[in-house]
Coordinates of C-alpha atoms in Angstrom, one line a residue:
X1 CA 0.6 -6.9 3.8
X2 CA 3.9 -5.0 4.5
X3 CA 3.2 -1.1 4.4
X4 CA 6.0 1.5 4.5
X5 CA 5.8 4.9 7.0
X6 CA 8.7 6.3 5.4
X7 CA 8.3 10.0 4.4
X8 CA 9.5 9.3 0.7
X9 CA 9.4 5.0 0.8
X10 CA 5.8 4.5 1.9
X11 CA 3.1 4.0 -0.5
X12 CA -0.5 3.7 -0.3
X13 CA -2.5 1.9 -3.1
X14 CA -5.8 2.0 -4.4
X15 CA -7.2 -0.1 -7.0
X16 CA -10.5 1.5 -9.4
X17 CA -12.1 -0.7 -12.0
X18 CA -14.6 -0.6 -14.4
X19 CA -16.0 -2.4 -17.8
X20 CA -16.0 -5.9 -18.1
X21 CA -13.6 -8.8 -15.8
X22 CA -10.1 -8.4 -17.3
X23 CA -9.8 -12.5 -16.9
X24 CA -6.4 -13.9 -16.5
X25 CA -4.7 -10.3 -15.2
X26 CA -5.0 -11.3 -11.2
X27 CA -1.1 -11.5 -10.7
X28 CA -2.3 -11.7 -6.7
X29 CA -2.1 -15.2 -6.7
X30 CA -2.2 -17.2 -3.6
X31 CA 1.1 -18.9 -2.2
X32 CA 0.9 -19.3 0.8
X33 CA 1.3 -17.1 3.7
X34 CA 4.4 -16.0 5.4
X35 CA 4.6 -13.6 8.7
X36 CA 0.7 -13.4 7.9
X37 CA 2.0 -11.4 4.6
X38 CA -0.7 -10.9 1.8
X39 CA -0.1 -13.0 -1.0
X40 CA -3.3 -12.2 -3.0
X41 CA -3.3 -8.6 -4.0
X42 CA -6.4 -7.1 -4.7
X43 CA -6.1 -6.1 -8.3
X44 CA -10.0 -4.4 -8.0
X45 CA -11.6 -5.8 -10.7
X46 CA -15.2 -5.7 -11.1
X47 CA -17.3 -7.6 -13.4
X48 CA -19.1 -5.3 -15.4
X49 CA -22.4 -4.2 -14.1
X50 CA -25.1 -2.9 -16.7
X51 CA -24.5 0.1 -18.6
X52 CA -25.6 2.9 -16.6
X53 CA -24.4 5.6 -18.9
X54 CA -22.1 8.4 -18.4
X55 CA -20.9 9.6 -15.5
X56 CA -22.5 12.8 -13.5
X57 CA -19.6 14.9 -13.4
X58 CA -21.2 18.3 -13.2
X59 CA -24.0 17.5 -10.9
X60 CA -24.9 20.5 -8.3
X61 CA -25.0 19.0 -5.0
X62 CA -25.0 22.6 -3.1
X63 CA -22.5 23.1 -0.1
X64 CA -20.9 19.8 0.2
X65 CA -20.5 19.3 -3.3
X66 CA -16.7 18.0 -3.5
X67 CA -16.9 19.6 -7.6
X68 CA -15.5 16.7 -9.6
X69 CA -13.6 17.8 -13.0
X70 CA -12.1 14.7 -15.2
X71 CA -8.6 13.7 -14.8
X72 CA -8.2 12.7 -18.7
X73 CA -10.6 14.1 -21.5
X74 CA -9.8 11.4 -23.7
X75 CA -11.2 8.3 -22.2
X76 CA -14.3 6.5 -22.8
X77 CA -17.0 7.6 -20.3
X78 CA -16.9 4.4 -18.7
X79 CA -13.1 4.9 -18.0
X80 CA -13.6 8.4 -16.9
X81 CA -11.5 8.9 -13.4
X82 CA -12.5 12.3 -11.9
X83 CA -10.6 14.7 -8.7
X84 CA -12.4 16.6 -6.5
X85 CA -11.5 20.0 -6.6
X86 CA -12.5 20.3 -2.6
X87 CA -12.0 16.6 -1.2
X88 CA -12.6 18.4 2.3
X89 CA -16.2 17.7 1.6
X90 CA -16.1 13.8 1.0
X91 CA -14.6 12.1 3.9
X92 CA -14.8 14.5 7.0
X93 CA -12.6 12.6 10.1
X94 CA -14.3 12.3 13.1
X95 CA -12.9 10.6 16.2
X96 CA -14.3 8.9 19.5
X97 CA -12.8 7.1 22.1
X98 CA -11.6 3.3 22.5
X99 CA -9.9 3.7 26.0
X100 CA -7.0 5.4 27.3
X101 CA -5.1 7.0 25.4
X102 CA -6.8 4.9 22.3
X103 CA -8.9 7.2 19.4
X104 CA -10.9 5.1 16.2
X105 CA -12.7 6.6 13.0
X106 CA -16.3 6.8 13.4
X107 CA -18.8 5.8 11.1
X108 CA -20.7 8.2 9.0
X109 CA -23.9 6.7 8.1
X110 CA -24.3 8.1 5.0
X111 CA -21.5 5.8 3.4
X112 CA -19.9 2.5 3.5
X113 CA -16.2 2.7 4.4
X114 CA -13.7 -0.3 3.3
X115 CA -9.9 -1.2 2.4
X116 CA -9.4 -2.4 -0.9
X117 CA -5.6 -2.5 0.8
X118 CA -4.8 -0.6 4.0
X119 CA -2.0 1.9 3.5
X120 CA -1.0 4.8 5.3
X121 CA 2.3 6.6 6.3
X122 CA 3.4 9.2 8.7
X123 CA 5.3 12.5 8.0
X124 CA 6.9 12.3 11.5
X125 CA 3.9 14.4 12.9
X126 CA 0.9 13.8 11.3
X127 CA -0.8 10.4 9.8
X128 CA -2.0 9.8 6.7
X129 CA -4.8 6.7 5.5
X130 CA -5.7 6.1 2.4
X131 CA -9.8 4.2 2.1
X132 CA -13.0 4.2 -0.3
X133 CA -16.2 4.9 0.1
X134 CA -19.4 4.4 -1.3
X135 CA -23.2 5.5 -1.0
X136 CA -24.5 3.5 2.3
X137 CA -26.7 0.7 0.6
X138 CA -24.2 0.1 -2.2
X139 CA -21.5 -1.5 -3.4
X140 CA -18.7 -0.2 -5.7
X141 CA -20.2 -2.7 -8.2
X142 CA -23.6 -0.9 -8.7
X143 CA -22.4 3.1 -7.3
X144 CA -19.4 5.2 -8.2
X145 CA -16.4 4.4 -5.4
X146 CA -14.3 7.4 -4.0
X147 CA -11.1 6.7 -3.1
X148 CA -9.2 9.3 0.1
X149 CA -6.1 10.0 1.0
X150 CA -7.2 12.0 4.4
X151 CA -5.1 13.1 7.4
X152 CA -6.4 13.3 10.9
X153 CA -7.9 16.2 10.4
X154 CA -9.1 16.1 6.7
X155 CA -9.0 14.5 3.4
X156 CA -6.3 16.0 1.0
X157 CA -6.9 14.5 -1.8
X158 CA -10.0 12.3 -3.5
X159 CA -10.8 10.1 -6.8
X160 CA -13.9 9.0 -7.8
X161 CA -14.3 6.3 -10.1
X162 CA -18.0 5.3 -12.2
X163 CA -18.9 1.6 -12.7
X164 CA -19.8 1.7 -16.5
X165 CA -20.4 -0.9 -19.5
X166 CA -18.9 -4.5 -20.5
X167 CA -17.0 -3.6 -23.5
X168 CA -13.7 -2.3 -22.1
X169 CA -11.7 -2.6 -19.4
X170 CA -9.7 0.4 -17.3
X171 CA -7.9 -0.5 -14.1
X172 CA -6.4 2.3 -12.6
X173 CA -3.5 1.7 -9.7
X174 CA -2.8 5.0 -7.7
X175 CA 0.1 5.0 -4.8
X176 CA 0.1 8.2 -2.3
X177 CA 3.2 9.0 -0.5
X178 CA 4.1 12.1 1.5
X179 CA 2.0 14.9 -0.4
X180 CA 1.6 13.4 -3.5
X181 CA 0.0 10.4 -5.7
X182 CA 2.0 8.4 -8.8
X183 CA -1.0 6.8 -10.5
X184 CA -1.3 4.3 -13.4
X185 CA -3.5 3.5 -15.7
X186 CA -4.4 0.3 -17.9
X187 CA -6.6 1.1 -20.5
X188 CA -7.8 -1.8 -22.9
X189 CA -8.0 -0.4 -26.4
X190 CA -11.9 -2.0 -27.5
X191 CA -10.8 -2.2 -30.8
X192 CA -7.3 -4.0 -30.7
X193 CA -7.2 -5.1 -27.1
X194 CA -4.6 -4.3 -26.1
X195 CA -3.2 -2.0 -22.5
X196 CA -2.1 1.8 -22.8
X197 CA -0.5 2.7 -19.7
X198 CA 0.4 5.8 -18.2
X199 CA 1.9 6.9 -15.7
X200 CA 1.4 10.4 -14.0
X201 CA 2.2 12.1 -11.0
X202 CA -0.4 13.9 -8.8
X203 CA 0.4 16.4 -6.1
X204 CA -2.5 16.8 -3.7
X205 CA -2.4 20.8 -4.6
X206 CA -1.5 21.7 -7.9
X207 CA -2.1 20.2 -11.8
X208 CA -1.0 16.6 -12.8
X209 CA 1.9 15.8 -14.7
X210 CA 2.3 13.4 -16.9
X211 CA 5.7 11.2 -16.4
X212 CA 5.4 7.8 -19.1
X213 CA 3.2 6.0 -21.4
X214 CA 4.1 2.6 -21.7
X215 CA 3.2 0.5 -24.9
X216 CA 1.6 -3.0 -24.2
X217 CA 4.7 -4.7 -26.0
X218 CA 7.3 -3.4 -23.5
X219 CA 4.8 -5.2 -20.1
X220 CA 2.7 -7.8 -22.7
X221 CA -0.6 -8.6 -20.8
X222 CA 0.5 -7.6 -17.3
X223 CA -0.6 -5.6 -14.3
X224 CA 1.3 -2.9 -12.6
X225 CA 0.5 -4.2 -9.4
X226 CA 2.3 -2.5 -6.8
X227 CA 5.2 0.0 -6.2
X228 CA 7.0 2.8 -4.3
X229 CA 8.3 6.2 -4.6
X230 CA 11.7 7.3 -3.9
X231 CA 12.6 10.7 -4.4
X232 CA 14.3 9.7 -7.5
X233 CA 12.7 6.8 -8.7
X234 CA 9.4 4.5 -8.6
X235 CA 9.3 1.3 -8.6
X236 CA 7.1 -0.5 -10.1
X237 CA 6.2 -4.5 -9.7
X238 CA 5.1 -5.7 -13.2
X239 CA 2.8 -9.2 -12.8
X240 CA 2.5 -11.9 -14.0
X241 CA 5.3 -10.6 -16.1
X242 CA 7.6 -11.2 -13.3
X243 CA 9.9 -7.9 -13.3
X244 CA 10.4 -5.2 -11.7
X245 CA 11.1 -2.1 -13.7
X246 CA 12.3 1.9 -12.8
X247 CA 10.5 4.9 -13.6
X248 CA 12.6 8.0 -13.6
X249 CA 13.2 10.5 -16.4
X250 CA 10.3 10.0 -18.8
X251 CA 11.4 6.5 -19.1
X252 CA 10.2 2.7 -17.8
X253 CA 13.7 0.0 -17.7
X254 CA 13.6 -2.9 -16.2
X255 CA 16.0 -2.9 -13.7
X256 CA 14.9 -6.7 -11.2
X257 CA 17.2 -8.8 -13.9
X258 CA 17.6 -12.6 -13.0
X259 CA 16.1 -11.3 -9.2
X260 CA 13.5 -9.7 -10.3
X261 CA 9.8 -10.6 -9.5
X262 CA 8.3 -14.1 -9.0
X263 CA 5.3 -14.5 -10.9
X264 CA 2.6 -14.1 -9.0
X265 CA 4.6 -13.4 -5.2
X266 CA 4.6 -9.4 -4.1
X267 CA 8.1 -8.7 -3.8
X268 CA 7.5 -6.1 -1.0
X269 CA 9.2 -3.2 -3.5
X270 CA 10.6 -0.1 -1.0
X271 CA 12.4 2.7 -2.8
X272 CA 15.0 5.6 -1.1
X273 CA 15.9 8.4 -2.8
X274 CA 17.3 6.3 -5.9
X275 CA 17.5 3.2 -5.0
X276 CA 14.9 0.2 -4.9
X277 CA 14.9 -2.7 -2.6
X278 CA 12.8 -6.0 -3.0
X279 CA 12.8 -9.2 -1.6
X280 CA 13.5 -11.9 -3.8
X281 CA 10.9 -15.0 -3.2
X282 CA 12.6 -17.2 -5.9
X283 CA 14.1 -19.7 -3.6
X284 CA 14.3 -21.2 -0.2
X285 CA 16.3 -18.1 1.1
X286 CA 14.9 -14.9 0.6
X287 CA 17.6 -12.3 0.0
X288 CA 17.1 -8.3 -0.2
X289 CA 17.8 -7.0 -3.4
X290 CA 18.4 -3.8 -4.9
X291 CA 18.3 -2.1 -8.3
X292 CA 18.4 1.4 -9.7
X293 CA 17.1 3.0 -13.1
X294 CA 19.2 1.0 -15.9
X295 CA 20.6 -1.4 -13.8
X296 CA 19.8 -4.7 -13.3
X297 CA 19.4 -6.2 -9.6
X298 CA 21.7 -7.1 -7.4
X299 CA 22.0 -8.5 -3.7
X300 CA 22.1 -5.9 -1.2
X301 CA 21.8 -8.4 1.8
X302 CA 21.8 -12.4 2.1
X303 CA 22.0 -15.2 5.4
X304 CA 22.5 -18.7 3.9
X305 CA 19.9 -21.2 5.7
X306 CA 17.7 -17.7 6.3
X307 CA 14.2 -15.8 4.8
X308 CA 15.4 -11.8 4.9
X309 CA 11.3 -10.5 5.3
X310 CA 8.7 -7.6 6.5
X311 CA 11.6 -5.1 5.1
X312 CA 11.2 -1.4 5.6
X313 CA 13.4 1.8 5.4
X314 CA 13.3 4.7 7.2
X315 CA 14.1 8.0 5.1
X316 CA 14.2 10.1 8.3
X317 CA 16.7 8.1 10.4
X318 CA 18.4 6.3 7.3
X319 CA 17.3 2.8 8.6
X320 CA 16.7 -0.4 7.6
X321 CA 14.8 -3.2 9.3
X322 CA 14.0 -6.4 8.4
X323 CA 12.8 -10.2 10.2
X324 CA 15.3 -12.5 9.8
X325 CA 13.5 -16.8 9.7
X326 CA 15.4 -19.6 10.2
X327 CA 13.7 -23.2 9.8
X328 CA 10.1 -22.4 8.2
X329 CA 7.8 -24.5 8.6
X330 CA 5.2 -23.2 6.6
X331 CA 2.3 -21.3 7.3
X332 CA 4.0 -18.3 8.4
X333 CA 5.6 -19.9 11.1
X334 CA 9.6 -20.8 11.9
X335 CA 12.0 -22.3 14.5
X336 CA 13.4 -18.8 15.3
X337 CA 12.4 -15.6 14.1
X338 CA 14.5 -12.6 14.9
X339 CA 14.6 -8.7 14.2
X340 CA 17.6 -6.9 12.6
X341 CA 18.6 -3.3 11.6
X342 CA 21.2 -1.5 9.7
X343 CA 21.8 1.9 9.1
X344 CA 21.0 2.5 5.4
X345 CA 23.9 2.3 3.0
X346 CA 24.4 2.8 -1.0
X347 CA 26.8 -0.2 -1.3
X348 CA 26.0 -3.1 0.1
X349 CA 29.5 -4.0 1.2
X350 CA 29.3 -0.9 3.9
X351 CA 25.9 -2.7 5.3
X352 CA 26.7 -3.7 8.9
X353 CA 23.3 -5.0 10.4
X354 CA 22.5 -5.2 14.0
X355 CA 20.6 -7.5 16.2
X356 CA 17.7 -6.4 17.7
X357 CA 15.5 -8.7 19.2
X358 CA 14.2 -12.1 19.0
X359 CA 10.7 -12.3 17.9
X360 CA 7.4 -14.9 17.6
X361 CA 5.6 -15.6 15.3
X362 CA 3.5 -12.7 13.7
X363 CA 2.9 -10.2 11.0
X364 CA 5.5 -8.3 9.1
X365 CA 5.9 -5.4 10.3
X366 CA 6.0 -1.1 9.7
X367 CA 9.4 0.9 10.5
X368 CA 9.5 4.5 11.6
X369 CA 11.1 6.9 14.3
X370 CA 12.9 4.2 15.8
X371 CA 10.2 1.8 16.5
X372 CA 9.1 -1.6 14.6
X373 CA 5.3 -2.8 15.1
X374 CA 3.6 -5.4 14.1
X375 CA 0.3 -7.5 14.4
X376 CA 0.5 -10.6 16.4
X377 CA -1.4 -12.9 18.7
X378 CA -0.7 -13.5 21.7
X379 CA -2.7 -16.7 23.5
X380 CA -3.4 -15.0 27.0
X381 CA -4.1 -11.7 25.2
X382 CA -5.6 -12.2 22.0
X383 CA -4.9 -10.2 18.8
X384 CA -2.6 -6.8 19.2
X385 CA 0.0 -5.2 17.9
X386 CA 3.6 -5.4 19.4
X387 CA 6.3 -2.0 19.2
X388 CA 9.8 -3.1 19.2
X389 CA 12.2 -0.3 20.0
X390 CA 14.8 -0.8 17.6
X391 CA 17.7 1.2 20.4
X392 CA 16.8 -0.9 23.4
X393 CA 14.9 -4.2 21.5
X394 CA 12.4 -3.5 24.7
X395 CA 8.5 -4.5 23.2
X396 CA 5.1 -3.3 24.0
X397 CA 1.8 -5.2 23.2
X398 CA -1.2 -3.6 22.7
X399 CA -4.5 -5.4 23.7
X400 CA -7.4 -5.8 21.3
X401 CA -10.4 -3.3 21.6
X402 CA -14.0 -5.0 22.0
X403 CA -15.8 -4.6 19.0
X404 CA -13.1 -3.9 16.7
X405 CA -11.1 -6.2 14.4
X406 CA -7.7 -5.2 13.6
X407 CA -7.0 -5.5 9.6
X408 CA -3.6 -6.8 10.1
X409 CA -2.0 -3.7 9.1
X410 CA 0.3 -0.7 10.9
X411 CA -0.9 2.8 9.3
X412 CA 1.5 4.8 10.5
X413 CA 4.1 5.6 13.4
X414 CA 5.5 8.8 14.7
X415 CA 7.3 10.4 17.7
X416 CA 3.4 10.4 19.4
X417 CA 1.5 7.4 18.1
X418 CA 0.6 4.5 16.0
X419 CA -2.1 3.3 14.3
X420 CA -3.3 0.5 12.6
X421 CA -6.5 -0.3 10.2
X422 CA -9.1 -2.0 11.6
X423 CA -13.0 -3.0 11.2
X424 CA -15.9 -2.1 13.1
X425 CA -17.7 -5.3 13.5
X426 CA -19.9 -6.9 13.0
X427 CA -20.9 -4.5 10.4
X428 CA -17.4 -4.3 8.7
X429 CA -16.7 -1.2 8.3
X430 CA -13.7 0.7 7.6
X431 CA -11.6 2.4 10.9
X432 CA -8.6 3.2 12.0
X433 CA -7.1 3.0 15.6
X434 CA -4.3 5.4 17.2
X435 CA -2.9 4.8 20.4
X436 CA -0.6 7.3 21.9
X437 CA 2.9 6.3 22.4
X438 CA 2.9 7.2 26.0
X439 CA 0.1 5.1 27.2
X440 CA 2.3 2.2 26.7
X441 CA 4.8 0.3 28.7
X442 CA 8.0 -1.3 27.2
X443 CA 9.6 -4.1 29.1

């Protein structure tokens, strides 16, 4: 999955369900893997454990009691969503060592750590992850989930989330992003059946405001299933409705038009200040597109005979990278694979892109401070990540770590490191890997 370490483009999502399976709302639908990209996104859904009442949320758990207060009051229990008032006192980050220069999460054994996806960003100095956890012995099925958005030194913000009864379903979409959440929530009505969304913004100190409410008429059925925050707009991917709408101003327009979203294909949304970029999976080539609130989409770059993937923009340096294919032949693979830049411009007609690098086969990658990485495998190395420079196109590979998986994903990069998520195996639980910058060599 594509992840953006912009200071206002990345996102991080989490997905928190409860009630009963919302059948036939899975836009994640498989087809077919390209760059390694994620076609199946994890819309969360559980499939409605027993009801175990109401939730606990004034329980006295002494010191470390995180002090959970409801986010809405007028939800049904089973759809309550609650904040921690100190969200210091759920995930505490400790690190050990994986090598030189190399620093992973360690386990605490009194929970279970996963990705439901792996986000996290960088605000040029320090890193930012987003994970869940739940009670060690448990699963989010049976035990209330928490979901963090945690630095490297503590967790800034925290949601917990109830499994409750069959008859309703709430999904709840959240998206962090340099100091703040934009969550969403689906709430299915038990008496009509029908979604109330809303949309609200939550900064990691301060109240929440409330930005929409969408009616189920305006997104019939559909999932907002992923997105990104601009500092004037978020953009939202609606599946399998197949659009890709604006929030900005109190209002949700749809803005993708005729190169909008593919039902059921991520459209790797990024947003910059007010402008949205997508890639449109519709046909053999794969052009970037871009949109803004009340306009409908329009191609910001296109190479006949070529897939334009793995974008990301930069809102510190203005940039734009992206992997250019020629020739695929399936599976994520093509006859030449190559990296290009641009300095980020409003009309597309200004856009003068730049080779960079030729590339081989791998993941789709994460842009910041000047450098492109990526997961790939190398057959005399094994699984690691490779940092292009974007300035000199020079590369550095990082080997794997025994007893660690990586997850496919770059968290973050800044001026000192990168990091990537990653699994402690075999038991499979959640970490994250940084590797200082200046332990590597570029050649």
């Amino acid at each position: 999955m594509f992840l953006r370490t912009t200071a206002i483009g990345l996102l991080a999502l989490l997905v928190l369900a409860c009630g009963d399976d919302a059948g036939g709302m899975d836009a994640g639908l498989d087809a077919g893997a390209d760059l390694g990209r994620d076609m199946a996104r994890d819309l969360g859904r559980d499939t409605g454990p027993p009801d175990l009442g109401p939730p606990d949320v004034g329980a006295d758990l002494g010191p470390d009691d995180p002090e959970w207060v409801a986010v809405w009051d007028d939800l049904p229990p089973s759809c309550a969503m609650e904040r921690a008032t100190h969200p210091e006192r759920t995930l505490v980050p400790v690190w050990g060592s994986c090598g030189e220069g190399c620093q992973y999460l360690l386990p605490d054994p009194r929970y279970h750590r996963d990705y439901n996806r792996p986000v996290g960003w960088s605000d040029g100095e320090t890193g930012y992850f987003v994970m869940r956890q739940v009670p060690a012995g448990t699963t989010t099925v049976t035990s209330a989930q928490v979901n963090v958005v945690a630095s490297i030194a503590r967790t800034h913000l925290a949601l917990r989330s109830q499994p409750g009864p069959n008859d309703r379903v709430c999904i709840w979409t959240a998206y962090a992003g340099q100091g703040e959440m934009f969550a969403t929530t689906a709430y299915i009505r038990e008496s009509a059946g029908s979604f109330e969304w809303r949309a609200v913004r939550m900064p990691f100190v301060g109240p929440f405001d409330y930005v929409v409410t969408v009616p189920d008429e305006d997104t019939p059925s559909s999932v907002l299933q992923a997105g990104a925050l601009g500092s004037q707009v978020y953009a939202v991917e609606v599946q399998p409705l197949a659009q890709i709408f604006a929030i900005a101003d109190g209002t949700m327009t749809p803005m993708g038009g005729a190169l909008g979203a593919v039902r059921g294909i991520p459209q790797n949304e990024m947003a910059i200040g007010d402008t949205a970029l997508w890639e449109a999976w519709g046909g053999a080539d794969i052009p970037i597109v871009y949109g803004r609130p009340g306009t409908p989409g329009a191609i910001y770059h296109a190479v006949e005979g070529a897939r334009l993937i793995g974008t990301d923009v930069d809102e510190d340096t203005g940039t734009i990278a992206w992997t250019q294919g020629y020739g695929y032949q399936g599976s994520g693979r093509y006859e030449r694979l190559e990296l290009w830049a641009a300095d980020f411009v409003r009309d597309p007609d200004d856009l003068e892109p730049r080779w960079v690098a030729g590339l081989g086969t791998g993941n789709s990658g994460t842009l910041d401070g000047g450098q492109y990485a990526r997961l790939r495998t190398l057959p005399e190395r094994g699984r690691g990540i490779e940092v292009v420079d974007l300035a000199t196109g020079r590369a550095a590979f990082i080997d794997p770590i025994e007893g660690i998986a990586y997850r496919g994903e770059v968290l973050w990069i800044n001026q000192t490191e990168i990091a990537v998520a990653a699994s402690i195996i075999p038991e499979i639980e959640a970490t994250v890997v940084r590797v200082r910058l200046d332990s590597l060599t570029f050649e």
